[in-house]
């Protein structure tokens, strides 16, 4: 029987969006059966349009920047978009796949995406904004799979 | 070494060389050999780990001009 990996994706910034998709696609390539449960701020990663996924240097002192930017400057309008643009350029330069590419690879490799119904209701998300390949469920749905998984991570 | 299919995974970072290798193997038949080109130094350990965990033998690997070449046999 195939090994199983269960992930919980809870963060929706550009940097934190990568680990679930990287781990899920890799595990699936290795023959694992994989499910990812997207909840709270992880849920927007299931949107058809991922252009809203951003990164901020604010509150993220470990983020390497070409030059140090004082915290008081980091909160200025446009800083988030600039940091996001810079990060995307860096990812591209180093041959790192885009989030869309990685998510598509996950789907091709039969990774199952579960969207947290409670989060959808809480933030009044419109389900038509999400990709069709996800299912909706709650914590018990996740436990059903995670309960006998070999790897289980909260990201 | 003889091979049946070539995969260009140059200039791609983790996890793409592995995931693309898996996809390439999917389209092959048992016993065929896949030749993979990669420039990702992390793929040396990763390809070995992939081979071990999936049971597709890594027949040989070479390094030349900053490129890594792998020969993997589909189980």
PDB file of N, CA and C in Angstrom, chain B residues 11-53:
ATOM      1  N   UNK B  11      18.697  24.099 -15.499  1.00  0.00           N
ATOM      2  CA  UNK B  11      18.229  25.392 -14.973  1.00  0.00           C
ATOM      3  C   UNK B  11      16.905  25.303 -14.219  1.00  0.00           C
ATOM      4  N   UNK B  12      16.595  24.143 -13.723  1.00  0.00           N
ATOM      5  CA  UNK B  12      15.387  23.999 -12.914  1.00  0.00           C
ATOM      6  C   UNK B  12      15.802  23.679 -11.475  1.00  0.00           C
ATOM      7  N   UNK B  13      15.064  24.256 -10.529  1.00  0.00           N
ATOM      8  CA  UNK B  13      15.367  24.006  -9.119  1.00  0.00           C
ATOM      9  C   UNK B  13      14.408  22.996  -8.528  1.00  0.00           C
ATOM     10  N   UNK B  14      14.779  22.528  -7.348  1.00  0.00           N
ATOM     11  CA  UNK B  14      13.964  21.600  -6.566  1.00  0.00           C
ATOM     12  C   UNK B  14      12.538  22.109  -6.468  1.00  0.00           C
ATOM     13  N   UNK B  15      11.516  21.318  -6.644  1.00  0.00           N
ATOM     14  CA  UNK B  15      11.550  19.871  -6.859  1.00  0.00           C
ATOM     15  C   UNK B  15      11.389  19.485  -8.333  1.00  0.00           C
ATOM     16  N   UNK B  16      11.560  20.446  -9.255  1.00  0.00           N
ATOM     17  CA  UNK B  16      11.228  20.153 -10.654  1.00  0.00           C
ATOM     18  C   UNK B  16      12.018  19.001 -11.292  1.00  0.00           C
ATOM     19  N   UNK B  17      13.349  18.885 -11.072  1.00  0.00           N
ATOM     20  CA  UNK B  17      14.031  17.740 -11.697  1.00  0.00           C
ATOM     21  C   UNK B  17      13.427  16.393 -11.299  1.00  0.00           C
ATOM     22  N   UNK B  18      13.055  16.269 -10.039  1.00  0.00           N
ATOM     23  CA  UNK B  18      12.472  15.012  -9.549  1.00  0.00           C
ATOM     24  C   UNK B  18      11.069  14.792 -10.121  1.00  0.00           C
ATOM     25  N   UNK B  19      10.267  15.844 -10.038  1.00  0.00           N
ATOM     26  CA  UNK B  19       8.878  15.713 -10.500  1.00  0.00           C
ATOM     27  C   UNK B  19       8.831  15.452 -12.003  1.00  0.00           C
ATOM     28  N   UNK B  20       9.723  16.120 -12.754  1.00  0.00           N
ATOM     29  CA  UNK B  20       9.742  15.905 -14.211  1.00  0.00           C
ATOM     30  C   UNK B  20      10.292  14.515 -14.557  1.00  0.00           C
ATOM     31  N   UNK B  21      11.217  14.023 -13.733  1.00  0.00           N
ATOM     32  CA  UNK B  21      11.725  12.661 -13.933  1.00  0.00           C
ATOM     33  C   UNK B  21      10.586  11.664 -13.758  1.00  0.00           C
ATOM     34  N   UNK B  22       9.817  11.874 -12.706  1.00  0.00           N
ATOM     35  CA  UNK B  22       8.672  10.986 -12.436  1.00  0.00           C
ATOM     36  C   UNK B  22       7.697  10.996 -13.620  1.00  0.00           C
ATOM     37  N   UNK B  23       7.420  12.206 -14.129  1.00  0.00           N
ATOM     38  CA  UNK B  23       6.474  12.307 -15.239  1.00  0.00           C
ATOM     39  C   UNK B  23       7.018  11.632 -16.499  1.00  0.00           C
ATOM     40  N   UNK B  24       8.333  11.791 -16.725  1.00  0.00           N
ATOM     41  CA  UNK B  24       8.944  11.167 -17.900  1.00  0.00           C
ATOM     42  C   UNK B  24       8.881   9.645 -17.784  1.00  0.00           C
ATOM     43  N   UNK B  25       9.140   9.128 -16.590  1.00  0.00           N
ATOM     44  CA  UNK B  25       9.101   7.675 -16.379  1.00  0.00           C
ATOM     45  C   UNK B  25       7.696   7.118 -16.614  1.00  0.00           C
ATOM     46  N   UNK B  26       6.697   7.931 -16.282  1.00  0.00           N
ATOM     47  CA  UNK B  26       5.302   7.497 -16.460  1.00  0.00           C
ATOM     48  C   UNK B  26       5.000   7.118 -17.907  1.00  0.00           C
ATOM     49  N   UNK B  27       5.676   7.814 -18.841  1.00  0.00           N
ATOM     50  CA  UNK B  27       5.412   7.578 -20.264  1.00  0.00           C
ATOM     51  C   UNK B  27       6.310   6.487 -20.849  1.00  0.00           C
ATOM     52  N   UNK B  28       7.072   5.803 -20.007  1.00  0.00           N
ATOM     53  CA  UNK B  28       8.008   4.786 -20.511  1.00  0.00           C
ATOM     54  C   UNK B  28       7.565   3.387 -20.077  1.00  0.00           C
ATOM     55  N   UNK B  29       8.178   2.393 -20.698  1.00  0.00           N
ATOM     56  CA  UNK B  29       7.840   1.019 -20.317  1.00  0.00           C
ATOM     57  C   UNK B  29       8.973   0.416 -19.486  1.00  0.00           C
ATOM     58  N   UNK B  30       8.636  -0.611 -18.748  1.00  0.00           N
ATOM     59  CA  UNK B  30       9.579  -1.260 -17.840  1.00  0.00           C
ATOM     60  C   UNK B  30      10.853  -1.695 -18.572  1.00  0.00           C
ATOM     61  N   UNK B  31      12.000  -1.362 -17.980  1.00  0.00           N
ATOM     62  CA  UNK B  31      13.277  -1.752 -18.567  1.00  0.00           C
ATOM     63  C   UNK B  31      13.921  -0.663 -19.405  1.00  0.00           C
ATOM     64  N   UNK B  32      13.132   0.333 -19.807  1.00  0.00           N
ATOM     65  CA  UNK B  32      13.691   1.436 -20.605  1.00  0.00           C
ATOM     66  C   UNK B  32      14.543   2.348 -19.729  1.00  0.00           C
ATOM     67  N   UNK B  33      15.482   3.059 -20.350  1.00  0.00           N
ATOM     68  CA  UNK B  33      16.403   3.918 -19.603  1.00  0.00           C
ATOM     69  C   UNK B  33      16.169   5.393 -19.944  1.00  0.00           C
ATOM     70  N   UNK B  34      16.086   6.185 -18.904  1.00  0.00           N
ATOM     71  CA  UNK B  34      15.884   7.635 -19.043  1.00  0.00           C
ATOM     72  C   UNK B  34      17.191   8.345 -18.721  1.00  0.00           C
ATOM     73  N   UNK B  35      17.593   9.266 -19.601  1.00  0.00           N
ATOM     74  CA  UNK B  35      18.788  10.078 -19.352  1.00  0.00           C
ATOM     75  C   UNK B  35      18.335  11.469 -18.944  1.00  0.00           C
ATOM     76  N   UNK B  36      18.769  11.919 -17.760  1.00  0.00           N
ATOM     77  CA  UNK B  36      18.333  13.209 -17.248  1.00  0.00           C
ATOM     78  C   UNK B  36      19.513  14.169 -17.140  1.00  0.00           C
ATOM     79  N   UNK B  37      19.343  15.381 -17.680  1.00  0.00           N
ATOM     80  CA  UNK B  37      20.346  16.434 -17.526  1.00  0.00           C
ATOM     81  C   UNK B  37      19.855  17.425 -16.489  1.00  0.00           C
ATOM     82  N   UNK B  38      20.712  17.746 -15.504  1.00  0.00           N
ATOM     83  CA  UNK B  38      20.325  18.708 -14.483  1.00  0.00           C
ATOM     84  C   UNK B  38      21.497  19.617 -14.164  1.00  0.00           C
ATOM     85  N   UNK B  39      21.202  20.843 -13.750  1.00  0.00           N
ATOM     86  CA  UNK B  39      22.260  21.743 -13.293  1.00  0.00           C
ATOM     87  C   UNK B  39      22.101  22.028 -11.801  1.00  0.00           C
ATOM     88  N   UNK B  40      21.108  21.410 -11.189  1.00  0.00           N
ATOM     89  CA  UNK B  40      20.825  21.611  -9.771  1.00  0.00           C
ATOM     90  C   UNK B  40      21.696  20.653  -8.957  1.00  0.00           C
ATOM     91  N   UNK B  41      22.652  21.209  -8.188  1.00  0.00           N
ATOM     92  CA  UNK B  41      23.566  20.340  -7.438  1.00  0.00           C
ATOM     93  C   UNK B  41      22.816  19.509  -6.398  1.00  0.00           C
ATOM     94  N   UNK B  42      21.656  20.022  -5.959  1.00  0.00           N
ATOM     95  CA  UNK B  42      20.851  19.262  -4.998  1.00  0.00           C
ATOM     96  C   UNK B  42      20.268  17.993  -5.603  1.00  0.00           C
ATOM     97  N   UNK B  43      20.220  17.950  -6.925  1.00  0.00           N
ATOM     98  CA  UNK B  43      19.589  16.783  -7.562  1.00  0.00           C
ATOM     99  C   UNK B  43      20.445  15.524  -7.438  1.00  0.00           C
ATOM    100  N   UNK B  44      21.736  15.676  -7.096  1.00  0.00           N
ATOM    101  CA  UNK B  44      22.586  14.492  -6.936  1.00  0.00           C
ATOM    102  C   UNK B  44      22.050  13.605  -5.816  1.00  0.00           C
ATOM    103  N   UNK B  45      21.834  14.225  -4.672  1.00  0.00           N
ATOM    104  CA  UNK B  45      21.281  13.460  -3.544  1.00  0.00           C
ATOM    105  C   UNK B  45      19.814  13.104  -3.796  1.00  0.00           C
ATOM    106  N   UNK B  46      19.089  14.055  -4.395  1.00  0.00           N
ATOM    107  CA  UNK B  46      17.655  13.843  -4.597  1.00  0.00           C
ATOM    108  C   UNK B  46      17.356  12.709  -5.579  1.00  0.00           C
ATOM    109  N   UNK B  47      18.147  12.606  -6.634  1.00  0.00           N
ATOM    110  CA  UNK B  47      17.903  11.535  -7.611  1.00  0.00           C
ATOM    111  C   UNK B  47      18.180  10.169  -6.974  1.00  0.00           C
ATOM    112  N   UNK B  48      19.230  10.120  -6.144  1.00  0.00           N
ATOM    113  CA  UNK B  48      19.541   8.868  -5.455  1.00  0.00           C
ATOM    114  C   UNK B  48      18.401   8.493  -4.507  1.00  0.00           C
ATOM    115  N   UNK B  49      17.877   9.502  -3.816  1.00  0.00           N
ATOM    116  CA  UNK B  49      16.769   9.263  -2.889  1.00  0.00           C
ATOM    117  C   UNK B  49      15.509   8.839  -3.642  1.00  0.00           C
ATOM    118  N   UNK B  50      15.295   9.467  -4.791  1.00  0.00           N
ATOM    119  CA  UNK B  50      14.136   9.121  -5.623  1.00  0.00           C
ATOM    120  C   UNK B  50      14.244   7.663  -6.079  1.00  0.00           C
ATOM    121  N   UNK B  51      15.457   7.298  -6.545  1.00  0.00           N
ATOM    122  CA  UNK B  51      15.677   5.925  -7.023  1.00  0.00           C
ATOM    123  C   UNK B  51      15.422   4.922  -5.899  1.00  0.00           C
ATOM    124  N   UNK B  52      15.946   5.225  -4.735  1.00  0.00           N
ATOM    125  CA  UNK B  52      15.814   4.296  -3.605  1.00  0.00           C
ATOM    126  C   UNK B  52      14.352   4.128  -3.191  1.00  0.00           C
ATOM    127  N   UNK B  53      13.633   5.254  -3.153  1.00  0.00           N
ATOM    128  CA  UNK B  53      12.258   5.190  -2.653  1.00  0.00           C
ATOM    129  C   UNK B  53      11.255   4.673  -3.676  1.00  0.00           C
TER     130      UNK B  53
END
